[in-house]
Amino acid sequence: MNKTITGFSKLSKSEKIEWITDTYFKDALSAKSLLKQYWNDDKKLQQLHDEFIENTITNYYLPLGVAPNFLINKKVYAIPMAIEESSVVAAASKAAKFWFDRGGFKTKVISTEKIGQVHFMFQGESTKLEQFFKVIKPKLIENAKPLTKNMEKRGGGILDIQLNNKTQDIDNYYQLHATFETLDAMGANFINSCLEQFAETLKEEAQNFELFSSEEKNIQIIMSILSNYVPNCLVRAEVSCKVEELTENPNVSAQEFARKFVQAVNIAEIEPYRAVTHNKGIMNGIDAVVLATGNDFRAVEAGVHAYASRNGQYSSLTHAKIEDDIFTFWMEIPLALGTVGGLTKLHPLVKLALELLGEPSAKELMQIVAVAGLAQNFAALRSLTTTGIQEGHMKMHLMNILNQFEATSEEKTTLVNYFKTHTVTHSTVVEAIEKLRQ
Ligand code: MEV
C-alpha cells in the first residue's frame, strides 16, 4: 500500500485524522475516537494547543505532579514536575522532606552567560581577517542595536564577540564567537536574530574592506546559531549535615551509609557506564521541572551531558565528600532557562507552574531545577546503596500494573495493602489480581 501523501499539512485536522486512521489502523473507528477523546472540550484551549506545532492531531498527556517541602536558601517551594516515570515525584518529595529537617538546600548562580556562533569560510590571509574583524567589531554591535535595544534597557545584551581561527581543524573555517546576557529569557530567538545580523554585517563589510583581495571579499557564511553548550551559565546546589544525622534508622549506621554513598558517587566519577545512569537519574528531576515550566528540555539535556564530558571523559555531575564528620553532596551544572518568552505566557499549565513557584526569575528557576536534580540523585543513591532500587520502583510500578488490569478502587486498596508485606513483581501482582477476582 502506498502510504505517502502530498499536501498533508494543508488538510483540516479532521481530514488529517481521517487519512491517518484509514491508512494505518486496522480499527480506524477506535483510533479516531481515541484521538478525539484526548481533545479538550474548550475549543479555544484546544486551538491553542493545535497551534503550538504543525499537523497536530490530538494532545499527548503527561501527569503534572508536585513535590512539596523543598527548602531552598531558607525559602519553601512546592515544585511542579511533568513526568511519566512512576517513582520520580515520590523520590523528590522524600528527599525534600529529608533535607528540610537538615537545613535544606543551599544554591548559588555562578554565571549566566549564553553563547552563539557565526560559522564562516574565508579564503585568504588570516592576519588580514583579524585586522578586518578589529575594524568591524563596533559595527557588528551597532548594526544589531535595533535587536538589542530592549534587552540592553533591562541590563542584558551582547557581552562580547571574538574571532576564532579554526583552520587547523577545517580549511578556511573561522567563527564569530559571541557571548550574551539574556536575563529572564532563555534567549534563543534573541541570540539567533543577533547572529544572523552579525553574519549580514560580516558579509557586507567584507565587500568594502580595501585590504581584501576579490577572493577574500567573498566570505561564505555557513550558518548562524546559538550553542546549547553553556558552561558559563552555571548553577550550584548543595546539601550538607553531620554524618551522624544521615540516618533515622538505628539499624543503619550513619557512618557506613555516608561512606557507601560517597563511594557510589566516586564510582560515577570514574566509570562512564555508571555515570550515564547516575546522571540520567539527575535528569529525571531536572527534565520534569524544565518541562513543567515550559522550558526546552532537549537543550538542557544536550548542554548538561556535554558539560559532564568537559574533561574528556563522561563523568558524574554530582560530587560528595566527608570531611571533619560533615557529609557534603553537591552539583554544578549549566542550565539555560527562561521565565519569560517561549511557552511561559502561552501554555496555561506553564503559567500555573510558574505561579506555584512564586513567579521566579530565570536565576531563581536555575536554582530550583538544580535542586530537583540533586534531590533526585540523593534519593536514587540512598536506595541503591541501602535497600536497592527495585523495592521503591516496584511499589510505584504496582499502580501501573493495577491500572493495566483496570483494577477498581476497592481492588487497588486491597492490593496496595497486600503488597506492603509482599514482593512486587509483574507475575505476583497478576496472580494476586486473579486470586482476588475469583
Ligand atoms: C531510573 O530512572 C534512575 C536510576 O537508575 C538512577 C541511578 O541509577 O542513579 C535509579
Short mmCIF file of C-alpha atoms and ligand atoms in Angstrom, two decimals:
data_model
loop_
_atom_site.label_atom_id
_atom_site.label_comp_id
_atom_site.label_asym_id
_atom_site.label_seq_id
_atom_site.Cartn_x
_atom_site.Cartn_y
_atom_site.Cartn_z
CA MET A 1 0.00 0.00 0.00
CA ASN A 2 1.29 3.46 -0.86
CA LYS A 3 1.41 5.32 2.44
CA THR A 4 2.76 8.66 1.25
CA ILE A 5 0.70 11.78 0.86
CA THR A 6 1.28 15.23 -0.59
CA GLY A 7 -0.28 18.33 0.93
CA PHE A 8 -0.90 16.68 4.32
CA SER A 9 -0.26 19.94 6.18
CA LYS A 10 -2.96 21.68 4.11
CA LEU A 11 -5.67 19.24 5.24
CA SER A 12 -8.00 20.18 8.10
CA LYS A 13 -7.43 18.45 11.45
CA SER A 14 -10.35 16.09 10.84
CA GLU A 15 -9.10 15.26 7.35
CA LYS A 16 -5.64 14.54 8.72
CA ILE A 17 -7.11 12.18 11.31
CA GLU A 18 -9.26 10.57 8.65
CA TRP A 19 -6.25 9.87 6.43
CA ILE A 20 -4.02 8.67 9.27
CA THR A 21 -6.57 6.32 10.79
CA ASP A 22 -7.82 4.95 7.46
CA THR A 23 -4.28 4.39 6.21
CA TYR A 24 -2.55 2.98 9.27
CA PHE A 25 -5.11 1.39 11.59
CA LYS A 26 -6.96 -1.93 11.44
CA ASP A 27 -9.74 -0.44 13.54
CA ALA A 28 -9.91 3.10 12.15
CA LEU A 29 -13.04 3.95 14.12
CA SER A 30 -11.47 3.17 17.51
CA ALA A 31 -8.27 5.02 16.63
CA LYS A 32 -10.32 8.03 15.55
CA SER A 33 -12.39 8.03 18.70
CA LEU A 34 -9.28 7.71 20.92
CA LEU A 35 -7.62 10.66 19.21
CA LYS A 36 -10.76 12.74 19.70
CA GLN A 37 -11.18 11.64 23.31
CA TYR A 38 -7.96 13.49 24.12
CA TRP A 39 -9.18 16.77 22.63
CA ASN A 40 -10.16 19.48 25.06
CA ASP A 41 -13.84 20.48 25.11
CA ASP A 42 -12.79 24.09 25.48
CA LYS A 43 -12.36 25.00 21.80
CA LYS A 44 -10.08 27.98 22.45
CA LEU A 45 -7.78 25.93 24.66
CA GLN A 46 -7.69 23.16 22.08
CA GLN A 47 -6.87 25.59 19.30
CA LEU A 48 -4.01 27.00 21.38
CA HIS A 49 -2.50 23.52 21.65
CA ASP A 50 -3.18 22.74 17.99
CA GLU A 51 -1.16 25.77 17.02
CA PHE A 52 1.93 25.01 19.12
CA ILE A 53 3.15 22.70 16.34
CA GLU A 54 2.20 21.63 12.82
CA ASN A 55 -0.02 18.71 11.91
CA THR A 56 -1.47 18.37 15.42
CA ILE A 57 -3.95 15.50 15.61
CA THR A 58 -4.53 15.37 19.37
CA ASN A 59 -2.98 16.11 22.77
CA TYR A 60 -0.46 13.86 24.46
CA TYR A 61 -0.88 13.95 28.24
CA LEU A 62 1.83 13.62 30.86
CA PRO A 63 0.98 13.74 34.56
CA LEU A 64 1.84 17.01 36.32
CA GLY A 65 2.82 16.20 39.91
CA VAL A 66 4.05 18.33 42.79
CA ALA A 67 6.89 17.67 45.22
CA PRO A 68 6.33 19.89 48.29
CA ASN A 69 8.59 20.88 51.21
CA PHE A 70 11.69 21.90 49.28
CA LEU A 71 13.65 24.27 51.50
CA ILE A 72 16.00 26.23 49.23
CA ASN A 73 18.05 29.08 50.71
CA LYS A 74 15.54 29.27 53.58
CA LYS A 75 12.51 29.59 51.26
CA VAL A 76 10.00 26.75 50.90
CA TYR A 77 8.87 25.62 47.46
CA ALA A 78 6.36 23.11 46.09
CA ILE A 79 7.99 22.03 42.85
CA PRO A 80 5.88 21.13 39.79
CA MET A 81 7.10 18.10 37.83
CA ALA A 82 5.79 16.80 34.49
CA ILE A 83 6.96 13.22 34.06
CA GLU A 84 5.70 9.75 33.26
CA GLU A 85 8.17 7.71 35.37
CA SER A 86 6.31 6.45 38.39
CA SER A 87 8.87 6.85 41.19
CA VAL A 88 10.30 10.29 40.41
CA VAL A 89 7.89 12.63 42.23
CA ALA A 90 7.72 10.36 45.27
CA ALA A 91 11.53 10.23 45.43
CA ALA A 92 11.81 14.02 45.10
CA SER A 93 9.26 14.55 47.88
CA LYS A 94 11.09 12.15 50.18
CA ALA A 95 14.46 13.79 49.55
CA ALA A 96 12.89 17.23 50.08
CA LYS A 97 11.49 16.19 53.45
CA PHE A 98 14.78 14.54 54.47
CA TRP A 99 16.81 17.70 53.77
CA PHE A 100 14.11 20.02 55.13
CA ASP A 101 14.96 18.63 58.55
CA ARG A 102 18.69 19.13 57.96
CA GLY A 103 18.91 22.77 56.89
CA GLY A 104 17.61 22.41 53.34
CA PHE A 105 19.36 23.06 50.04
CA LYS A 106 21.87 25.86 49.51
CA THR A 107 22.16 27.17 45.98
CA LYS A 108 24.03 29.85 44.06
CA VAL A 109 24.04 31.05 40.45
CA ILE A 110 27.69 31.18 39.41
CA SER A 111 27.31 32.70 35.93
CA THR A 112 24.62 33.43 33.31
CA GLU A 113 26.45 33.79 30.00
CA LYS A 114 24.93 32.36 26.80
CA ILE A 115 26.81 31.62 23.57
CA GLY A 116 26.17 31.86 19.83
CA GLN A 117 28.38 31.44 16.77
CA VAL A 118 28.52 32.50 13.14
CA HIS A 119 30.39 29.80 11.23
CA PHE A 120 32.01 31.00 8.01
CA MET A 121 34.63 30.32 5.34
CA PHE A 122 37.31 32.83 4.45
CA GLN A 123 39.87 32.11 1.76
CA GLY A 124 42.87 34.30 2.36
CA GLU A 125 45.36 35.62 4.89
CA SER A 126 44.16 35.19 8.46
CA THR A 127 46.10 38.28 9.64
CA LYS A 128 44.04 40.38 7.23
CA LEU A 129 40.85 38.81 8.58
CA GLU A 130 41.96 39.67 12.12
CA GLN A 131 42.56 43.28 11.07
CA PHE A 132 39.17 43.36 9.37
CA PHE A 133 37.47 41.97 12.47
CA LYS A 134 39.03 44.67 14.69
CA VAL A 135 37.71 47.36 12.36
CA ILE A 136 34.18 45.97 12.03
CA LYS A 137 33.59 44.75 15.60
CA PRO A 138 31.88 48.02 16.70
CA LYS A 139 29.78 47.88 13.53
CA LEU A 140 28.68 44.30 14.26
CA ILE A 141 27.35 45.51 17.61
CA GLU A 142 25.96 48.79 16.20
CA ASN A 143 24.00 47.09 13.40
CA ALA A 144 22.39 44.74 15.93
CA LYS A 145 21.15 47.70 18.05
CA PRO A 146 17.52 47.51 16.85
CA LEU A 147 17.52 43.93 18.16
CA THR A 148 19.44 44.54 21.38
CA LYS A 149 17.93 47.91 22.44
CA ASN A 150 15.20 46.48 24.68
CA MET A 151 17.40 43.80 26.20
CA GLU A 152 20.03 46.47 26.95
CA LYS A 153 17.45 48.67 28.68
CA ARG A 154 16.87 45.79 31.09
CA GLY A 155 20.60 45.24 31.64
CA GLY A 156 21.34 42.47 29.13
CA GLY A 157 22.60 42.26 25.56
CA ILE A 158 25.76 41.33 23.71
CA LEU A 159 28.70 40.82 26.09
CA ASP A 160 31.47 40.25 23.56
CA ILE A 161 32.29 38.95 20.08
CA GLN A 162 35.52 37.15 19.26
CA LEU A 163 37.01 35.89 16.03
CA ASN A 164 38.17 32.27 16.25
CA ASN A 165 40.53 30.75 13.71
CA LYS A 166 39.54 27.10 13.22
CA THR A 167 41.62 26.46 10.08
CA GLN A 168 43.67 23.81 11.86
CA ASP A 169 40.52 21.68 12.00
CA ILE A 170 38.87 22.60 8.68
CA ASP A 171 40.48 24.55 5.81
CA ASN A 172 39.32 28.20 5.69
CA TYR A 173 36.96 27.77 8.65
CA TYR A 174 36.51 30.69 11.07
CA GLN A 175 33.83 31.68 13.51
CA LEU A 176 32.44 34.69 15.28
CA HIS A 177 32.01 33.50 18.85
CA ALA A 178 29.59 35.78 20.69
CA THR A 179 28.52 35.86 24.32
CA PHE A 180 25.20 37.23 25.58
CA GLU A 181 23.31 38.08 28.74
CA THR A 182 19.62 37.34 28.18
CA LEU A 183 18.29 37.93 31.74
CA ASP A 184 14.96 36.16 32.31
CA ALA A 185 14.67 34.93 28.72
CA MET A 186 16.20 31.65 27.60
CA GLY A 187 17.26 33.87 24.71
CA ALA A 188 17.28 31.51 21.73
CA ASN A 189 15.37 33.88 19.42
CA PHE A 190 17.25 36.92 20.63
CA ILE A 191 20.64 35.25 20.14
CA ASN A 192 19.80 33.75 16.74
CA SER A 193 18.49 37.09 15.45
CA CYS A 194 21.66 38.86 16.62
CA LEU A 195 23.83 36.19 14.99
CA GLU A 196 22.03 36.45 11.66
CA GLN A 197 22.55 40.21 11.80
CA PHE A 198 26.28 39.71 12.55
CA ALA A 199 26.52 37.41 9.53
CA GLU A 200 24.89 40.04 7.33
CA THR A 201 27.25 42.77 8.55
CA LEU A 202 30.25 40.48 8.15
CA LYS A 203 29.42 39.76 4.51
CA GLU A 204 28.56 43.36 3.65
CA GLU A 205 31.60 44.91 5.30
CA ALA A 206 33.95 42.39 3.68
CA GLN A 207 32.85 43.73 0.29
CA ASN A 208 34.04 47.21 1.31
CA PHE A 209 37.29 46.27 3.05
CA GLU A 210 40.04 47.64 0.87
CA LEU A 211 42.82 45.34 2.05
CA PHE A 212 40.90 42.25 0.93
CA SER A 213 41.51 40.72 -2.50
CA SER A 214 38.38 39.92 -4.51
CA GLU A 215 38.56 36.31 -3.28
CA GLU A 216 38.92 37.45 0.35
CA LYS A 217 35.92 39.76 -0.01
CA ASN A 218 33.80 36.77 -0.73
CA ILE A 219 33.18 35.48 2.81
CA GLN A 220 30.88 32.48 2.78
CA ILE A 221 28.51 32.21 5.73
CA ILE A 222 27.80 28.56 6.59
CA MET A 223 25.37 29.08 9.49
CA SER A 224 24.49 31.29 12.44
CA ILE A 225 23.14 29.58 15.55
CA LEU A 226 23.23 29.68 19.34
CA SER A 227 25.09 26.97 21.23
CA ASN A 228 23.24 24.81 23.72
CA TYR A 229 26.57 24.22 25.42
CA VAL A 230 26.60 26.88 28.13
CA PRO A 231 29.47 26.07 30.52
CA ASN A 232 29.38 29.67 31.74
CA CYS A 233 25.69 29.60 32.64
CA LEU A 234 26.27 27.63 35.82
CA VAL A 235 24.34 26.97 39.00
CA ARG A 236 25.46 25.18 42.16
CA ALA A 237 23.24 23.24 44.57
CA GLU A 238 24.44 21.68 47.79
CA VAL A 239 23.30 19.87 50.92
CA SER A 240 25.33 19.05 53.99
CA CYS A 241 24.89 17.77 57.53
CA LYS A 242 26.75 15.97 60.27
CA VAL A 243 27.36 12.36 59.28
CA GLU A 244 25.52 11.18 62.41
CA GLU A 245 22.36 12.98 61.19
CA LEU A 246 22.27 10.99 57.97
CA THR A 247 20.02 8.20 59.11
CA GLU A 248 16.82 7.99 61.10
CA ASN A 249 17.10 4.22 61.32
CA PRO A 250 19.02 2.93 64.37
CA ASN A 251 19.76 -0.32 62.48
CA VAL A 252 21.64 1.53 59.72
CA SER A 253 24.99 3.02 60.66
CA ALA A 254 25.20 6.65 59.50
CA GLN A 255 28.96 6.32 59.00
CA GLU A 256 28.52 3.22 56.86
CA PHE A 257 25.77 4.89 54.83
CA ALA A 258 27.84 8.06 54.27
CA ARG A 259 30.90 6.02 53.19
CA LYS A 260 28.89 3.89 50.75
CA PHE A 261 27.15 6.97 49.37
CA VAL A 262 30.44 8.76 48.71
CA GLN A 263 31.85 5.60 47.11
CA ALA A 264 28.81 5.41 44.83
CA VAL A 265 29.48 8.98 43.69
CA ASN A 266 33.21 8.23 43.26
CA ILE A 267 32.32 5.28 41.03
CA ALA A 268 30.15 7.52 38.84
CA GLU A 269 33.04 9.98 38.64
CA ILE A 270 35.42 7.47 37.10
CA GLU A 271 33.17 4.92 35.34
CA PRO A 272 31.24 6.21 32.31
CA TYR A 273 28.80 3.25 32.23
CA ARG A 274 27.70 4.14 35.75
CA ALA A 275 27.99 7.91 35.17
CA VAL A 276 25.41 7.83 32.37
CA THR A 277 22.80 6.12 34.57
CA HIS A 278 23.74 8.25 37.58
CA ASN A 279 23.25 11.42 35.51
CA LYS A 280 20.07 10.01 33.95
CA GLY A 281 18.65 9.89 37.45
CA ILE A 282 19.61 13.55 37.96
CA MET A 283 17.89 14.42 34.67
CA ASN A 284 14.72 12.66 35.94
CA GLY A 285 14.37 15.57 38.35
CA ILE A 286 15.71 18.28 36.07
CA ASP A 287 13.69 17.45 32.94
CA ALA A 288 10.45 17.15 34.91
CA VAL A 289 10.72 20.72 36.23
CA VAL A 290 12.12 22.06 32.95
CA LEU A 291 9.13 20.57 31.12
CA ALA A 292 6.57 21.75 33.68
CA THR A 293 7.92 25.31 33.42
CA GLY A 294 7.75 25.31 29.62
CA ASN A 295 11.49 25.21 29.03
CA ASP A 296 13.40 23.32 26.35
CA PHE A 297 14.47 20.03 27.94
CA ARG A 298 16.36 18.90 24.83
CA ALA A 299 18.56 21.99 25.03
CA VAL A 300 19.13 21.40 28.74
CA GLU A 301 19.90 17.69 28.21
CA ALA A 302 22.39 18.37 25.39
CA GLY A 303 24.17 21.08 27.39
CA VAL A 304 24.31 19.13 30.62
CA HIS A 305 25.73 15.97 29.03
CA ALA A 306 28.35 17.98 27.12
CA TYR A 307 29.32 19.52 30.46
CA ALA A 308 29.56 16.05 32.02
CA SER A 309 32.23 15.25 29.38
CA ARG A 310 34.14 18.52 29.62
CA ASN A 311 37.32 16.86 30.92
CA GLY A 312 37.50 14.34 28.09
CA GLN A 313 35.59 11.51 29.79
CA TYR A 314 31.88 11.37 30.61
CA SER A 315 31.60 11.70 34.39
CA SER A 316 29.24 12.27 37.31
CA LEU A 317 27.58 15.66 37.60
CA THR A 318 27.37 15.35 41.38
CA HIS A 319 30.13 15.09 43.97
CA ALA A 320 30.23 14.05 47.61
CA LYS A 321 32.70 14.11 50.48
CA ILE A 322 33.04 13.51 54.20
CA GLU A 323 35.29 15.98 55.95
CA ASP A 324 35.52 16.54 59.73
CA ASP A 325 32.44 14.35 60.14
CA ILE A 326 30.43 16.56 57.80
CA PHE A 327 28.76 14.95 54.79
CA THR A 328 28.54 17.29 51.78
CA PHE A 329 26.83 16.48 48.50
CA TRP A 330 26.78 18.98 45.64
CA MET A 331 26.45 19.61 41.92
CA GLU A 332 27.35 22.36 39.48
CA ILE A 333 25.54 22.28 36.17
CA PRO A 334 24.89 24.54 33.20
CA LEU A 335 21.22 25.48 32.77
CA ALA A 336 19.92 27.93 30.15
CA LEU A 337 16.36 28.61 31.28
CA GLY A 338 13.73 31.27 30.78
CA THR A 339 10.77 32.51 32.78
CA VAL A 340 9.62 34.97 30.10
CA GLY A 341 9.02 34.36 26.40
CA GLY A 342 8.53 30.99 24.73
CA LEU A 343 5.67 28.98 26.21
CA THR A 344 5.74 30.82 29.55
CA LYS A 345 2.80 33.11 28.86
CA LEU A 346 1.13 30.78 26.37
CA HIS A 347 0.65 27.38 27.96
CA PRO A 348 -1.89 27.66 30.82
CA LEU A 349 -0.20 24.92 32.85
CA VAL A 350 3.21 26.52 32.43
CA LYS A 351 1.74 29.76 33.78
CA LEU A 352 0.31 27.78 36.68
CA ALA A 353 3.63 26.06 37.36
CA LEU A 354 5.46 29.40 37.42
CA GLU A 355 2.87 30.90 39.75
CA LEU A 356 3.20 27.86 42.03
CA LEU A 357 6.93 28.62 42.20
CA GLY A 358 6.21 32.28 43.06
CA GLU A 359 6.95 33.72 39.58
CA PRO A 360 10.70 33.04 39.78
CA SER A 361 13.34 34.90 37.78
CA ALA A 362 15.40 32.74 35.41
CA LYS A 363 18.18 32.73 38.01
CA GLU A 364 15.80 31.51 40.73
CA LEU A 365 14.45 28.84 38.40
CA MET A 366 18.02 27.66 37.66
CA GLN A 367 18.44 27.07 41.40
CA ILE A 368 15.11 25.27 41.80
CA VAL A 369 15.82 23.00 38.83
CA ALA A 370 19.32 22.19 40.07
CA VAL A 371 17.87 21.26 43.46
CA ALA A 372 15.34 18.94 41.82
CA GLY A 373 18.28 17.19 40.11
CA LEU A 374 20.39 16.93 43.26
CA ALA A 375 17.42 15.68 45.31
CA GLN A 376 16.66 13.03 42.71
CA ASN A 377 20.25 11.80 42.72
CA PHE A 378 20.27 11.73 46.53
CA ALA A 379 17.10 9.64 46.57
CA ALA A 380 18.43 7.23 43.92
CA LEU A 381 21.80 6.73 45.63
CA ARG A 382 20.15 6.33 49.02
CA SER A 383 18.01 3.48 47.68
CA LEU A 384 20.77 1.94 45.59
CA THR A 385 23.24 1.80 48.46
CA THR A 386 20.72 0.53 51.02
CA THR A 387 17.56 -1.37 50.03
CA GLY A 388 18.23 -1.49 46.29
CA ILE A 389 16.18 0.43 43.75
CA GLN A 390 13.57 -2.18 42.93
CA GLU A 391 11.77 -2.05 46.26
CA GLY A 392 10.59 1.54 45.74
CA HIS A 393 10.28 1.23 41.95
CA MET A 394 8.09 -1.85 42.07
CA LYS A 395 5.81 -0.30 44.70
CA MET A 396 5.17 2.56 42.27
CA HIS A 397 5.03 0.16 39.35
CA LEU A 398 2.30 -1.74 41.21
CA MET A 399 -0.16 1.05 40.41
CA ASN A 400 0.74 0.89 36.70
CA ILE A 401 0.10 -2.87 36.64
CA LEU A 402 -3.18 -2.44 38.53
CA ASN A 403 -4.26 0.18 36.00
CA GLN A 404 -3.33 -2.13 33.13
CA PHE A 405 -5.78 -4.62 34.62
CA GLU A 406 -8.37 -1.88 35.16
CA ALA A 407 -8.48 -2.55 38.91
CA THR A 408 -11.33 -0.85 40.79
CA SER A 409 -10.62 1.49 43.74
CA GLU A 410 -11.50 -1.31 46.21
CA GLU A 411 -9.21 -3.76 44.43
CA LYS A 412 -6.41 -1.17 44.47
CA THR A 413 -6.78 -0.54 48.22
CA THR A 414 -6.74 -4.27 48.98
CA LEU A 415 -3.75 -4.99 46.76
CA VAL A 416 -1.69 -1.98 47.83
CA ASN A 417 -2.18 -3.17 51.42
CA TYR A 418 -1.28 -6.73 50.49
CA PHE A 419 1.93 -5.66 48.74
CA LYS A 420 3.10 -3.67 51.77
CA THR A 421 4.34 -7.03 53.04
CA HIS A 422 4.83 -8.94 49.76
CA THR A 423 7.32 -8.57 46.96
CA VAL A 424 6.01 -6.80 43.87
CA THR A 425 6.82 -8.42 40.53
CA HIS A 426 4.68 -8.39 37.43
CA SER A 427 3.67 -12.01 37.96
CA THR A 428 2.94 -11.72 41.71
CA VAL A 429 0.65 -8.76 41.02
CA VAL A 430 -1.16 -10.55 38.19
CA GLU A 431 -1.58 -13.62 40.43
CA ALA A 432 -2.95 -11.51 43.28
CA ILE A 433 -5.45 -9.73 41.00
CA GLU A 434 -6.64 -13.06 39.59
CA LYS A 435 -7.00 -14.54 43.07
CA LEU A 436 -8.94 -11.52 44.31
CA ARG A 437 -11.29 -11.70 41.34
CA GLN A 438 -12.04 -15.40 41.70
C1 MEV B 1 15.97 5.44 37.00
O1 MEV B 1 15.12 6.24 36.20
C2 MEV B 1 17.12 6.25 37.52
C3 MEV B 1 18.17 5.48 38.30
O2 MEV B 1 18.66 4.38 37.53
C4 MEV B 1 19.29 6.44 38.62
C5 MEV B 1 20.51 5.81 39.22
O3 MEV B 1 20.79 4.64 38.96
O4 MEV B 1 21.23 6.56 39.92
C6 MEV B 1 17.60 4.90 39.57
#
